[in-house]
PDB file of C-alpha atoms in Angstrom:
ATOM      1  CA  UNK A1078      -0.697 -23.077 -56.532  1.00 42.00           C
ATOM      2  CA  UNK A1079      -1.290 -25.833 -54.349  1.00 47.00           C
ATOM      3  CA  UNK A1080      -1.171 -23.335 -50.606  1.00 53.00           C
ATOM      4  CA  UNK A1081      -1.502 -25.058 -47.369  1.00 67.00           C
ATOM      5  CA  UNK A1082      -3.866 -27.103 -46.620  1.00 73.00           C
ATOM      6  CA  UNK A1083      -4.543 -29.568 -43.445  1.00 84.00           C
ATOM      7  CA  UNK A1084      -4.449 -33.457 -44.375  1.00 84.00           C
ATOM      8  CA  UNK A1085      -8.001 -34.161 -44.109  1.00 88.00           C
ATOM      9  CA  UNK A1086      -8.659 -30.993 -46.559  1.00 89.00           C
ATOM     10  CA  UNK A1087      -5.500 -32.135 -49.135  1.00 90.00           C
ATOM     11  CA  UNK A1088      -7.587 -35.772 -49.217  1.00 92.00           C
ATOM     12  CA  UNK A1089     -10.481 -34.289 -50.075  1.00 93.00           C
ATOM     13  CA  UNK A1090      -9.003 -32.141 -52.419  1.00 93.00           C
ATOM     14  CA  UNK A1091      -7.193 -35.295 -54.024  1.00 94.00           C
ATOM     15  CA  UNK A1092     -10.337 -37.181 -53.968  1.00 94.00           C
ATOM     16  CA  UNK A1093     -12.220 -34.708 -55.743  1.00 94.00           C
ATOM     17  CA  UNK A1094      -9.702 -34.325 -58.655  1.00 94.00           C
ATOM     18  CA  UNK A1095      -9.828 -38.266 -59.329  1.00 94.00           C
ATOM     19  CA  UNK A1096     -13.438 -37.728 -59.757  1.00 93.00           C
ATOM     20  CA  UNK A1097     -12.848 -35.117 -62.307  1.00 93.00           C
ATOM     21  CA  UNK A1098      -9.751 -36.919 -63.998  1.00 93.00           C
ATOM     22  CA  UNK A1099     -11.606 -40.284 -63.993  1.00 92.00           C
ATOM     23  CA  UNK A1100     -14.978 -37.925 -66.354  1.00 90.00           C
ATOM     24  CA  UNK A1101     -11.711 -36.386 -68.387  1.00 91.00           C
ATOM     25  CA  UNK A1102      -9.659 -39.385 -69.243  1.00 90.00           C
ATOM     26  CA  UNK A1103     -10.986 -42.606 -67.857  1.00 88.00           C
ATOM     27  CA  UNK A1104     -10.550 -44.163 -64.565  1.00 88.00           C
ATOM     28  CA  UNK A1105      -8.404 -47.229 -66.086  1.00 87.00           C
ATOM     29  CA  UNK A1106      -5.875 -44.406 -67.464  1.00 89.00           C
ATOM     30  CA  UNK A1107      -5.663 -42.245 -64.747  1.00 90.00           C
ATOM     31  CA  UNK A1108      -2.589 -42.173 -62.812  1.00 90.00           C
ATOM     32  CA  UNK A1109      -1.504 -40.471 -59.695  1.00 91.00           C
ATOM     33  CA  UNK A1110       1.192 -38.334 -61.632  1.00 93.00           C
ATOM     34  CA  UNK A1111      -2.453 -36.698 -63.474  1.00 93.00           C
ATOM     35  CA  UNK A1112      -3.485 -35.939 -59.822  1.00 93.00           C
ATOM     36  CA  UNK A1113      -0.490 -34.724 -58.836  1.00 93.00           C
ATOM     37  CA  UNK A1114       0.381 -32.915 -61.901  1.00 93.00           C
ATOM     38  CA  UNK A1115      -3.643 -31.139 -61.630  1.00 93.00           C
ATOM     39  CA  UNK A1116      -3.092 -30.603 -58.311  1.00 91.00           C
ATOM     40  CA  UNK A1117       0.131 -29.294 -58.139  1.00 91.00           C
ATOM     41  CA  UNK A1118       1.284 -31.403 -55.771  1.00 89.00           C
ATOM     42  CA  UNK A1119       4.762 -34.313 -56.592  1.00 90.00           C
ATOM     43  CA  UNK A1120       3.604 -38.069 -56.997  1.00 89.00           C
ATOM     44  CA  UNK A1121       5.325 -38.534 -53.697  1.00 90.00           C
ATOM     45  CA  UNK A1122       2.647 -35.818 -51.690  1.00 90.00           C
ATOM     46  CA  UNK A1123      -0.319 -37.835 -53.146  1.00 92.00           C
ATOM     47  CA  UNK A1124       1.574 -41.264 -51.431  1.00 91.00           C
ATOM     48  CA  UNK A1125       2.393 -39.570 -48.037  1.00 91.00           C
ATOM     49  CA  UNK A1126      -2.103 -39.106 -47.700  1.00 92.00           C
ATOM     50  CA  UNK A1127      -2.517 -42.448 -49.741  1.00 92.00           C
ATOM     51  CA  UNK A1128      -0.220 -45.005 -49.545  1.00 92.00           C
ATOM     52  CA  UNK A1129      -1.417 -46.930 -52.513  1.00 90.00           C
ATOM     53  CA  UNK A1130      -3.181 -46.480 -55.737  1.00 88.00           C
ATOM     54  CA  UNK A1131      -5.747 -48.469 -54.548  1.00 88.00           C
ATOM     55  CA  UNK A1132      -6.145 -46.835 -51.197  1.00 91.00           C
ATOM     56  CA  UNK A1133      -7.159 -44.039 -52.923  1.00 92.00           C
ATOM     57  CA  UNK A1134      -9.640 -45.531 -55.541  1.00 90.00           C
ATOM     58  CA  UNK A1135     -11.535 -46.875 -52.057  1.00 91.00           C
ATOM     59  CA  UNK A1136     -11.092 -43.193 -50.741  1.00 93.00           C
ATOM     60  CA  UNK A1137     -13.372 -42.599 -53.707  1.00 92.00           C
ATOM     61  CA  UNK A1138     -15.505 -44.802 -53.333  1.00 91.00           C
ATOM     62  CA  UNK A1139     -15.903 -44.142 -49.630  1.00 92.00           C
ATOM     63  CA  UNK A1140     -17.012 -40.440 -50.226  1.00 93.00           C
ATOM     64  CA  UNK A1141     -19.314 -41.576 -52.724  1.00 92.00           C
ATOM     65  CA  UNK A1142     -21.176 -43.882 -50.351  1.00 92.00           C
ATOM     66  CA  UNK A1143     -20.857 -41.552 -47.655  1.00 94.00           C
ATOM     67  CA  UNK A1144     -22.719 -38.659 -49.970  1.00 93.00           C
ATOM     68  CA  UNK A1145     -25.173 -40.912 -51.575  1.00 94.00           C
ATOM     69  CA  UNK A1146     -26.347 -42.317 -48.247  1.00 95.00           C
ATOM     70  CA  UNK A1147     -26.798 -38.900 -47.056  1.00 95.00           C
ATOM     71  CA  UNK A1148     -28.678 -37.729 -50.105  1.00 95.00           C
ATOM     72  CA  UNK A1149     -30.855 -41.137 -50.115  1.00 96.00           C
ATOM     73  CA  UNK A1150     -32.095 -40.200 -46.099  1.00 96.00           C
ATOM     74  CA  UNK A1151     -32.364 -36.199 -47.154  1.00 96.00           C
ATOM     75  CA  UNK A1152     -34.955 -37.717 -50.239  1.00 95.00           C
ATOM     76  CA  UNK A1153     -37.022 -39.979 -47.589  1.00 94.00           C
ATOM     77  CA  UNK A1154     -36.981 -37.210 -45.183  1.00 94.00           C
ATOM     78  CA  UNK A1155     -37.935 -34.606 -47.551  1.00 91.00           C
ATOM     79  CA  UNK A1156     -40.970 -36.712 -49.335  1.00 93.00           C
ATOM     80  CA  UNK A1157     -44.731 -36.947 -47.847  1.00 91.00           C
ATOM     81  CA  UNK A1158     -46.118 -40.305 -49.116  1.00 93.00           C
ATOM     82  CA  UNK A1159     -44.070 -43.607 -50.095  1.00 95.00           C
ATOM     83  CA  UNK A1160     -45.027 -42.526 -53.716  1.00 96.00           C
ATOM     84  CA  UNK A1161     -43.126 -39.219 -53.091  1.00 96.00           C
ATOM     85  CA  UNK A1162     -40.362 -40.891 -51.176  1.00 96.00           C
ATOM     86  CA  UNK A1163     -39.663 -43.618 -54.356  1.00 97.00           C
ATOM     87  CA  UNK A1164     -39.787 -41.083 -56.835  1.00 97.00           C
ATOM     88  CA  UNK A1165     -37.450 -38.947 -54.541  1.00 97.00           C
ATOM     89  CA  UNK A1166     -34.641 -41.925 -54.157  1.00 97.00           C
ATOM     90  CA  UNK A1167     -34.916 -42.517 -57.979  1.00 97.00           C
ATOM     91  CA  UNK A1168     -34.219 -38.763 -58.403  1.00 97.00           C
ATOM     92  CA  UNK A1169     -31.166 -38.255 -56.194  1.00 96.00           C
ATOM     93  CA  UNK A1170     -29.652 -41.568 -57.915  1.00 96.00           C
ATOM     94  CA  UNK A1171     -29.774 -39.692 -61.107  1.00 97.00           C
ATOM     95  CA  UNK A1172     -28.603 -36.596 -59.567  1.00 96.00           C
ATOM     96  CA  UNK A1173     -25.627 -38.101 -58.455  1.00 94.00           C
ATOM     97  CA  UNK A1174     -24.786 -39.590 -61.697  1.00 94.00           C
ATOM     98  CA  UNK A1175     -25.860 -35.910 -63.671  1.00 94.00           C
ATOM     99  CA  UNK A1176     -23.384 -34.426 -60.905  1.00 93.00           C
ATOM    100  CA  UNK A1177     -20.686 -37.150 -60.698  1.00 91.00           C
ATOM    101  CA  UNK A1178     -21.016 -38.435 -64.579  1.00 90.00           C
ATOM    102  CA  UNK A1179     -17.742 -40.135 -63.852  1.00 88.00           C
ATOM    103  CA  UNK A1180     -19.660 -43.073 -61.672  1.00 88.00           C
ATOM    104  CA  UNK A1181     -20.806 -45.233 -64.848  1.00 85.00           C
ATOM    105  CA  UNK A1182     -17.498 -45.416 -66.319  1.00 85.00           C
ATOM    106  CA  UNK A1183     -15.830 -46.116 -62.339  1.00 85.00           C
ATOM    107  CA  UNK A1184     -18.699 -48.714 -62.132  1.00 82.00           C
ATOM    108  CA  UNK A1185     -17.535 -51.014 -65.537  1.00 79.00           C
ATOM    109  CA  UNK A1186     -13.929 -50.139 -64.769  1.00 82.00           C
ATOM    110  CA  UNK A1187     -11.104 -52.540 -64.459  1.00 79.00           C
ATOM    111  CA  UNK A1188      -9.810 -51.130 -61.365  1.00 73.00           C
ATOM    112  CA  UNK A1189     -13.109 -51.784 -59.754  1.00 69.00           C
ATOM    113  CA  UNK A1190     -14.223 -55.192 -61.836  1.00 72.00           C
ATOM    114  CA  UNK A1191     -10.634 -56.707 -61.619  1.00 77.00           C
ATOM    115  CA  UNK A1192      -8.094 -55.349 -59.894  1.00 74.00           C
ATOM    116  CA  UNK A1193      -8.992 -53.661 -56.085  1.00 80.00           C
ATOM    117  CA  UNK A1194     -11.978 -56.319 -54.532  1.00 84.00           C
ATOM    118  CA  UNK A1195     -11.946 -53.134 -51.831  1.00 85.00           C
ATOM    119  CA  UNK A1196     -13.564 -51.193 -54.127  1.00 84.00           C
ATOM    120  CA  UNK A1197     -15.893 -53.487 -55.692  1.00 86.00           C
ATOM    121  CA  UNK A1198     -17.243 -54.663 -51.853  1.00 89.00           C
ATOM    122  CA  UNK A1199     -18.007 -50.707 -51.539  1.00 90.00           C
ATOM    123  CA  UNK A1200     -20.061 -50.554 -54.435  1.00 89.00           C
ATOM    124  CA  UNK A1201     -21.636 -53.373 -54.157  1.00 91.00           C
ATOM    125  CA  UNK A1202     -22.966 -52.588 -50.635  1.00 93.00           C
ATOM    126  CA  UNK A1203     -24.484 -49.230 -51.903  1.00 92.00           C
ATOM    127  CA  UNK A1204     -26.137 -50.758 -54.324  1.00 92.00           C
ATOM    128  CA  UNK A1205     -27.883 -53.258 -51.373  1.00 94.00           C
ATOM    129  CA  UNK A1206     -28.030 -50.660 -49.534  1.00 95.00           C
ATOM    130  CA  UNK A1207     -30.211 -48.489 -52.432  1.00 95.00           C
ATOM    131  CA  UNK A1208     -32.518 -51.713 -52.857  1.00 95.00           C
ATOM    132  CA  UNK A1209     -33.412 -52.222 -49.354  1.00 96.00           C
ATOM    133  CA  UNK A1210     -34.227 -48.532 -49.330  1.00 97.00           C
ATOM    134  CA  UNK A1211     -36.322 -49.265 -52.504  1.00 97.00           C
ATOM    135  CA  UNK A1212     -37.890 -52.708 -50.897  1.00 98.00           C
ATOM    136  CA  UNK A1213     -38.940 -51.117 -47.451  1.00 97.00           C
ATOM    137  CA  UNK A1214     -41.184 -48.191 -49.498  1.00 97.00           C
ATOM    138  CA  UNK A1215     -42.126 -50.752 -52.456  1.00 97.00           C
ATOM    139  CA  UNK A1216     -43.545 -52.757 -49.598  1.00 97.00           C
ATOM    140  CA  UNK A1217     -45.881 -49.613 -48.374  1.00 96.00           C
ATOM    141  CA  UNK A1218     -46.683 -48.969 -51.657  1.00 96.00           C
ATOM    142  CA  UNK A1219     -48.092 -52.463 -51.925  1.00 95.00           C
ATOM    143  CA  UNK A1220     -49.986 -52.561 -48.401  1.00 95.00           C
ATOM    144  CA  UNK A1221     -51.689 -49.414 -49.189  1.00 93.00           C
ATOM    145  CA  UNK A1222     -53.043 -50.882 -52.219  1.00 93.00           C
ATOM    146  CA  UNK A1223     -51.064 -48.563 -54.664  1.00 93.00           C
ATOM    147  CA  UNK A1224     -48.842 -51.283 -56.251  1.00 94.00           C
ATOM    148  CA  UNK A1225     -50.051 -54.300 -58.065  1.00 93.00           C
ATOM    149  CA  UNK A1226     -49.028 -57.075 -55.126  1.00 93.00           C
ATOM    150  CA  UNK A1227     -47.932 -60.163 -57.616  1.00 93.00           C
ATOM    151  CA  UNK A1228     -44.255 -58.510 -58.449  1.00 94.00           C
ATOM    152  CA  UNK A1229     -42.194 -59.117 -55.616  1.00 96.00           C
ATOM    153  CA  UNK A1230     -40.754 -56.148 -53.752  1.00 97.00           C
ATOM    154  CA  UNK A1231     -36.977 -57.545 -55.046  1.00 97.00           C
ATOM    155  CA  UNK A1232     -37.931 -57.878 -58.267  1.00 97.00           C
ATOM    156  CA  UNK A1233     -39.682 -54.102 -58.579  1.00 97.00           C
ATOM    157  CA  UNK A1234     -36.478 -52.640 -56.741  1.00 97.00           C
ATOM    158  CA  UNK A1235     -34.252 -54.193 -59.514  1.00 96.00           C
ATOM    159  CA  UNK A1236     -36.574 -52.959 -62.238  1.00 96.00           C
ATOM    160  CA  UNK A1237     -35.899 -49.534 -60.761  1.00 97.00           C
ATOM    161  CA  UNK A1238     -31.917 -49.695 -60.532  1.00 95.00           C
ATOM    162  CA  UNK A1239     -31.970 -51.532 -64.180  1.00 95.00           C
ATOM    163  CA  UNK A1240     -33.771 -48.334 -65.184  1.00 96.00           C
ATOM    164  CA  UNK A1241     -31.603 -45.616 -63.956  1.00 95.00           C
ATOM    165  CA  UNK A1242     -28.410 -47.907 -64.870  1.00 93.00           C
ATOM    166  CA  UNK A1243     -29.615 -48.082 -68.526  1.00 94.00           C
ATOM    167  CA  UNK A1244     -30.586 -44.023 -68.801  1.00 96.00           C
ATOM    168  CA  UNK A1245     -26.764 -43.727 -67.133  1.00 93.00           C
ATOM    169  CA  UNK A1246     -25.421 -45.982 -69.602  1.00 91.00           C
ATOM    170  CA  UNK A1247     -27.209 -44.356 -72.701  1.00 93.00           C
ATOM    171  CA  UNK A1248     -26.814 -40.351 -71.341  1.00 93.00           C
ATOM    172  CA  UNK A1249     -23.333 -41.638 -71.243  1.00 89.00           C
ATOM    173  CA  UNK A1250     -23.028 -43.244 -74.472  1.00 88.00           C
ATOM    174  CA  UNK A1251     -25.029 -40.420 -76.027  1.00 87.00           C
ATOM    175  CA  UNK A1252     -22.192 -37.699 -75.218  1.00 85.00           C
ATOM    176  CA  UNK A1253     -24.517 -36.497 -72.421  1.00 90.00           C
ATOM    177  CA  UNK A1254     -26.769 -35.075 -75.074  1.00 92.00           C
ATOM    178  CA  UNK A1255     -30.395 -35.139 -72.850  1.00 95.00           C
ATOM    179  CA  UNK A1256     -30.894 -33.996 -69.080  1.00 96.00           C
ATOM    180  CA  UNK A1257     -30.613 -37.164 -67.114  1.00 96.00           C
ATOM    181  CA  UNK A1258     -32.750 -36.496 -64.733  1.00 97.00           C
ATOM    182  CA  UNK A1259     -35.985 -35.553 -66.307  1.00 97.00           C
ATOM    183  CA  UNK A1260     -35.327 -38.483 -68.545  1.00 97.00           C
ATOM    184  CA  UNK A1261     -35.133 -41.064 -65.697  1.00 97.00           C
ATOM    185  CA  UNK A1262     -37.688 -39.491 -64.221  1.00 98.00           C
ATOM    186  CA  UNK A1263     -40.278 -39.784 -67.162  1.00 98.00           C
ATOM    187  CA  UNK A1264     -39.374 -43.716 -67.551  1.00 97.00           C
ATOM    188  CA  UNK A1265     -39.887 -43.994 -63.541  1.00 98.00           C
ATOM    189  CA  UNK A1266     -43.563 -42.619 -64.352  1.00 97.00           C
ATOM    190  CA  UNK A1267     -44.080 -44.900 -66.502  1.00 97.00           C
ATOM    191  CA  UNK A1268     -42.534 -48.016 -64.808  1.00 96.00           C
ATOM    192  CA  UNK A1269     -44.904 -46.904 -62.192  1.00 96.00           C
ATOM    193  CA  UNK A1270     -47.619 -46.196 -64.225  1.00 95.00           C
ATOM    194  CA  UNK A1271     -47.248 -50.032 -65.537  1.00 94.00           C
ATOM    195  CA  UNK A1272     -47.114 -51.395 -61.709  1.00 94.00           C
ATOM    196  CA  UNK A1273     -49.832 -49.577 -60.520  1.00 91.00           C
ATOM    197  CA  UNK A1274     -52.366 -51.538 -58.998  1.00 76.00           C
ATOM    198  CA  UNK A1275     -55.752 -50.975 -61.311  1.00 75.00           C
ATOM    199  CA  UNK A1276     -59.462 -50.194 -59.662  1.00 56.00           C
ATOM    200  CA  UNK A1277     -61.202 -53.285 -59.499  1.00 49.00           C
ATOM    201  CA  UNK A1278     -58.103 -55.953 -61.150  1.00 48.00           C
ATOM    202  CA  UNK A1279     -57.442 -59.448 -58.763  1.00 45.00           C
ATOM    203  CA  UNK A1280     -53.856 -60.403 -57.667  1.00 46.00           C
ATOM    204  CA  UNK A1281     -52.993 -63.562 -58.280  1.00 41.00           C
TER     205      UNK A1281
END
């Protein structure tokens, strides 16, 4: 049963059962009939909070931002140390993806590559968003003499989203069969343990 519900709690109701559909069946196949239908709501209901398809894909994408950025300030907060703080941002990445797994697949999706720019613009401002995040501590990382100094700050931050997109891509590929987060965290180690600035070494 579907019971009554105010408008703001029936969007995030709809919102969080495109999230679920899009893991189930695939973003590019889901239609609002399979969120009405899991709901138990008519097609018409879901148009009355969203009056297009794509009004509700950037819905989506709008409550992802909104949590992530959230989460990403909660990690800084939470961490002692820019170490901490990276390894912290890197972790509630992953985290989002172990607890959203439907991102990837919404991320190389043609609703979101092709066919609603709206969407797209969303995601591609988190993902500046998560870089500058990753610059600013890079950058005190480097000044305290704890990162080698001849990678740029850019290029580092990119090295860092490349690596949790690739463990999302292969957790994702691999039927989810390892625990995403330990995983990505191990590989950030040792990304780290390759930039590390060593006793004694010159930069360039």
């Amino acid at each position: 049963m579907s019971g009554r519900q105010s408008a703001e709690e029936r969007k995030t109701q709809i919102v969080a059962e495109v999230l679920r559909l899009a893991d189930e069946i695939g973003p590019d196949r889901l239609s609002t009939t399979d969120v009405a239908r899991a709901i138990g709501l008519s097609q018409p209901a879901i148009f009355r909070h969203f009056p297009t398809k794509g009004a509700l894909w950037l819905a989506v994408a709008e409550d992802i931002a909104n949590r992530l950025q959230g989460s990403w300030a909660a990690a800084e907060a939470g961490a002692a140390g820019p170490h901490a703080r990276l390894r912290a941002l890197i972790g509630v990445q992953l985290s989002a993806i172990s607890e959203t797994p439907a991102l990837p697949s919404i991320l190389f999706s043609r609703e979101l590559q092709v066919d609603n720019q709206a969407l797209r613009d969303v995601f591609r401002g988190l993902l500046g968003a998560f870089q500058s995040r990753l610059v600013a501590v890079i950058r005190d990382l480097q000044a305290a003499g704890d990162m080698k100094r001849d990678v740029s700050p850019e290029d580092v931050a990119s090295l860092l989203t490349s690596l949790v997109q690739g463990v999302a891509i292969r957790w994702t590929l691999g039927a989810r069969g390892f625990a995403l987060v330990p995983e990505g965290l191990r590989l950030f180690d040792v990304q780290m343990e390759l930039l590390r600035a060593k006793e004694g070494a010159c930069d360039a």
